[in-house]
Tab-separated table of C-alpha atoms in Angstrom:
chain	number	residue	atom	x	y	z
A	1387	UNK	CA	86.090	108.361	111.887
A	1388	UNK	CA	85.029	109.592	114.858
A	1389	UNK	CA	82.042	107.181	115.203
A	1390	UNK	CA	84.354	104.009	114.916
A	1391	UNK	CA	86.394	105.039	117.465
A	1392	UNK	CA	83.535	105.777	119.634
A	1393	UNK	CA	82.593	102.050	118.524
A	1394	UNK	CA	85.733	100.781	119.621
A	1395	UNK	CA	85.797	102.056	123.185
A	1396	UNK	CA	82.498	100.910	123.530
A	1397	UNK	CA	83.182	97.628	122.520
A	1398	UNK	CA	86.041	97.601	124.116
A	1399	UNK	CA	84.426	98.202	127.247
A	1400	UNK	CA	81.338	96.402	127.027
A	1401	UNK	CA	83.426	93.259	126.356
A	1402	UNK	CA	84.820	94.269	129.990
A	1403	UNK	CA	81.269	93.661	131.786
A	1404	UNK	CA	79.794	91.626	129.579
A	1405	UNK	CA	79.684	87.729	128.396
A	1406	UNK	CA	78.196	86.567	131.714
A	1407	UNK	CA	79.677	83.034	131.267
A	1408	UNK	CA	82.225	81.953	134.145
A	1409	UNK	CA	85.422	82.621	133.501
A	1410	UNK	CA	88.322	80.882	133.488
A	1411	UNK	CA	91.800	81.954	132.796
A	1412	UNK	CA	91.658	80.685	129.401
A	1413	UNK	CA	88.049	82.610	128.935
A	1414	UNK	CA	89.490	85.528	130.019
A	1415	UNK	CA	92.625	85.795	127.617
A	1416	UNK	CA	90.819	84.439	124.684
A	1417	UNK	CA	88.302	87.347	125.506
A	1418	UNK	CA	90.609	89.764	125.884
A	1419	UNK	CA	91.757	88.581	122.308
A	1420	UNK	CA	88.693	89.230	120.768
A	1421	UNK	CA	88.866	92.446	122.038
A	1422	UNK	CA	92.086	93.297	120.645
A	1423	UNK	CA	91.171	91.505	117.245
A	1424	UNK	CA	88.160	93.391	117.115
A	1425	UNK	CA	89.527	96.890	118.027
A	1426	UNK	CA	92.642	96.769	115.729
A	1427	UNK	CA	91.752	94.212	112.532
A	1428	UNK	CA	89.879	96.000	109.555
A	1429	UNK	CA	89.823	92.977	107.059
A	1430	UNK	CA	86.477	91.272	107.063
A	1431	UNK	CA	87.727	88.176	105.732
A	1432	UNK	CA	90.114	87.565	108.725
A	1433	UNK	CA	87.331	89.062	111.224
A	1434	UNK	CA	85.141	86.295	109.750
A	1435	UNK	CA	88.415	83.458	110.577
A	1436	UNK	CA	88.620	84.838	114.237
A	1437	UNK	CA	84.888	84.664	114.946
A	1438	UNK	CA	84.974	81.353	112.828
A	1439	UNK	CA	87.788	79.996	115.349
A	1440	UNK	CA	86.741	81.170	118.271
A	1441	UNK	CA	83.701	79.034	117.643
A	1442	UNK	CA	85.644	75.647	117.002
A	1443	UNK	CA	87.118	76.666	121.025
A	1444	UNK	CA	83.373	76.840	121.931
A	1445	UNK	CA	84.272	80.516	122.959
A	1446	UNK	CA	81.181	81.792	122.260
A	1447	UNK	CA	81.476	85.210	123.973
A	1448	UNK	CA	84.722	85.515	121.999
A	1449	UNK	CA	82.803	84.853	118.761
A	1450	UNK	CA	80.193	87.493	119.830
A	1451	UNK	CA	82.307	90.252	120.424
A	1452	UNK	CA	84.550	89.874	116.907
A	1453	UNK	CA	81.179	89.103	114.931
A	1454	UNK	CA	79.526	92.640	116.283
A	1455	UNK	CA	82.484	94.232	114.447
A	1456	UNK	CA	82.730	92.297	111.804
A	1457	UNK	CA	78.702	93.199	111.149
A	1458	UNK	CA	79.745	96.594	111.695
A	1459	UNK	CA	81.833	96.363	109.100
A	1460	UNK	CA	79.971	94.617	106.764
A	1461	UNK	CA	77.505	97.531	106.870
A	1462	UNK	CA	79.920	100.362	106.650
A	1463	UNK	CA	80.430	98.613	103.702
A	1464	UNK	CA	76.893	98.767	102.209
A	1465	UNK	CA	77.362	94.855	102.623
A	1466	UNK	CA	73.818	94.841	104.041
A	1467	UNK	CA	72.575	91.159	103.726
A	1468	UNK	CA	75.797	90.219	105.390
A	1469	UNK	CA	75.711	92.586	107.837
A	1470	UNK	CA	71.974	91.440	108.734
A	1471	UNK	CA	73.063	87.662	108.679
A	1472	UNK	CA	75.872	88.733	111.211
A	1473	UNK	CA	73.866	90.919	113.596
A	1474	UNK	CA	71.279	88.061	113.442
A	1475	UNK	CA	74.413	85.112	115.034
A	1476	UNK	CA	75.087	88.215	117.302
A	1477	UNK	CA	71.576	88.483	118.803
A	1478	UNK	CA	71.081	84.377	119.044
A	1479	UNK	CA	74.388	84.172	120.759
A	1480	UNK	CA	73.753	86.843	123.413
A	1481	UNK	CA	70.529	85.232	124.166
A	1482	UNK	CA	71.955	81.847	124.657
A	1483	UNK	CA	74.644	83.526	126.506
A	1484	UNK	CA	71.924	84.964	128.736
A	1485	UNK	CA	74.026	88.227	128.034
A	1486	UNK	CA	71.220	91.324	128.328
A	1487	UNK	CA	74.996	93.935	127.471
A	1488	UNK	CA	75.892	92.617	124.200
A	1489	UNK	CA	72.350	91.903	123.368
A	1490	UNK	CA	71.010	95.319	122.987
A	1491	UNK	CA	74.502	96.152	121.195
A	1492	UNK	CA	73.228	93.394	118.718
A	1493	UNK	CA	69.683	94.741	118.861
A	1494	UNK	CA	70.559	98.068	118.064
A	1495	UNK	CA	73.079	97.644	115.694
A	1496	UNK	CA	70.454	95.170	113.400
A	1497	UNK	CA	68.000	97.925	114.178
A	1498	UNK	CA	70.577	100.339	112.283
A	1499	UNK	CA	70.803	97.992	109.388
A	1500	UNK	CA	67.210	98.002	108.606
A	1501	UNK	CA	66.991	101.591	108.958
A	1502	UNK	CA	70.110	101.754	106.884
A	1503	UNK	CA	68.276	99.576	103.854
A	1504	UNK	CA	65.179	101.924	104.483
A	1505	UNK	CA	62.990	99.430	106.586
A	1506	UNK	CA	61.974	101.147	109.269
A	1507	UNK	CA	59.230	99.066	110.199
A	1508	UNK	CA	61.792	96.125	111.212
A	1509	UNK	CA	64.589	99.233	112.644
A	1510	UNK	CA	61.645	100.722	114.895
A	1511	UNK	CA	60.930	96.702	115.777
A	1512	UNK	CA	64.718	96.417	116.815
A	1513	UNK	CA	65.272	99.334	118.758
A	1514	UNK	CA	61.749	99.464	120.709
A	1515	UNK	CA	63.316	95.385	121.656
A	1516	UNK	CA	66.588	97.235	122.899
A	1517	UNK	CA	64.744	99.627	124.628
A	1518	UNK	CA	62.608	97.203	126.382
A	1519	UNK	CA	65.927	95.715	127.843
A	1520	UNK	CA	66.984	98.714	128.561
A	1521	UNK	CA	64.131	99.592	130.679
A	1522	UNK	CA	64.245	96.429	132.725
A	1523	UNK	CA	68.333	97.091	133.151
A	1524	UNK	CA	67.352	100.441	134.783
A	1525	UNK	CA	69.398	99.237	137.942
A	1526	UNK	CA	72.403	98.722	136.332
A	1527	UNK	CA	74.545	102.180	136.265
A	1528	UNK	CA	77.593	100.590	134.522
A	1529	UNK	CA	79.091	103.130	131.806
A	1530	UNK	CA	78.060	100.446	128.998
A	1531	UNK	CA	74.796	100.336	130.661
A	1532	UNK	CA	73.652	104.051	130.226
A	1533	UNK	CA	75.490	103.967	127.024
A	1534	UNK	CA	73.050	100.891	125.444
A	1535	UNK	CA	70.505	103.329	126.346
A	1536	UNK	CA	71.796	106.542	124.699
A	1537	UNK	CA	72.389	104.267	121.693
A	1538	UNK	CA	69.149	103.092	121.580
A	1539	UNK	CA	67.301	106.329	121.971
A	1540	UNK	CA	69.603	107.715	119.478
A	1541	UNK	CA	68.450	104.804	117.249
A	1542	UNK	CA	64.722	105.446	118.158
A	1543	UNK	CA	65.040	108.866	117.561
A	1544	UNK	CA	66.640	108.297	113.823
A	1545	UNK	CA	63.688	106.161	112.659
A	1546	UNK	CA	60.833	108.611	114.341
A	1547	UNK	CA	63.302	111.555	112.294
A	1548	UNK	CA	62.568	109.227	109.079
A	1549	UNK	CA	59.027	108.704	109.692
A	1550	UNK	CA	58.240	112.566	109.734
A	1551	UNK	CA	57.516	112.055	113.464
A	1552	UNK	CA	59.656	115.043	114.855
A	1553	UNK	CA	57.755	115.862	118.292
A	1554	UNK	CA	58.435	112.052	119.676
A	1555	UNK	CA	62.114	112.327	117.461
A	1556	UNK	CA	62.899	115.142	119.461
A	1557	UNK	CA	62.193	113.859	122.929
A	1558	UNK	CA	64.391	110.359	121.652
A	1559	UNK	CA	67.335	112.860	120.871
A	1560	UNK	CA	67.397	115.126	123.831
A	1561	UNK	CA	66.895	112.332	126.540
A	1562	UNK	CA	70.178	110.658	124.354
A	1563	UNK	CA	72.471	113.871	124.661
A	1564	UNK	CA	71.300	114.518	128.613
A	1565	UNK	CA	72.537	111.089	128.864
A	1566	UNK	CA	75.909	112.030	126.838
A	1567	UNK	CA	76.073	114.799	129.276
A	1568	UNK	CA	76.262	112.261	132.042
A	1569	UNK	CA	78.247	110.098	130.521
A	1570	UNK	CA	80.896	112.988	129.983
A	1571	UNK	CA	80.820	111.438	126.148
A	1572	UNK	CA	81.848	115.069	124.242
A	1573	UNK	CA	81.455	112.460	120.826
A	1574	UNK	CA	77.953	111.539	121.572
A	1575	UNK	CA	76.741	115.092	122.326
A	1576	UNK	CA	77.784	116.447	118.583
């Protein structure tokens, strides 16, 4: 429970900073829909209308930020294929969006349904791409910033726990809770 409220807020406020397309009024209330669809609707068949619609409006950062909740939700679900399929539209459309934010959400989150399937190989592949980004975005001190990086380590630091590799684990885990710790995020520290 705890974890998809955490979700939420982060969605919620990377959808804030993010989608790095001009915006218009129009951009901005549709946006702000898909925030509000994507924070309060729990049916994956009417998550997959939304994302479906904002697409006809060629609202593409919209589309993104429903269809990162709907994959979400797909693998909550165990609905893994789907959930991969979804990620997968989430990562081309932050890259055409030229959106670095949502992309290592979309990154991570298709690294944590590989790992979720047992394919760590493809997680590690994933999260190491998220952390890349992450390490060029070093500038950038937003909140959702340092959070794409606790998230990724955290991510990291799962598959290195699965591997048996516990030293490099370790280090992946406590450089993710000193950022929790400076993020205030009492959620992300347990």
């Amino acid at each position: 429970m705890r974890s998809t409220f955490f979700f939420t807020i982060i969605a919620l406020i990377a959808a804030i900073v993010s989608c790095n397309e001009p915006v218009s009024k129009n951009n901005s209330q549709l946006r702000d829909q898909a925030v509000a669809i994507a924070d309060s609707v729990r049916d994956i068949e009417v998550l997959q209308k939304h994302a479906e619609r904002f697409d006809s409006l060629d609202e593409h950062c919209a589309a993104l930020l429903v269809r990162q909740k709907l994959g979400s939700m797909l693998r909550n679900r165990s609905h893994f294929d789907a959930a991969i399929t979804t990620h997968e539209k989430c990562i081309s459309a932050a890259e055409e969006l030229g959106d670095t934010l949502q992309l290592i959400i979309a990154l991570n989150n298709q690294g944590t349904n590989f790992r979720r399937i047992g394919d760590l190989e493809e997680a590690s592949i994933y999260h190491y791409r998220a952390l890349g980004l992450c390490d060029k975005t070093t500038g950038d001190t937003s909140y959702i910033s340092r959070k794409n990086m606790v998230r990724t380590l955290n991510g990291l630091g799962n598959v290195l726990l699965t591997l048996g590799n516990n030293e490099v684990a370790e280090e992946m885990f406590r450089r993710a809770l000193k950022g929790e710790r400076e993020l205030g995020s009492l959620t992300g520290q347990a």
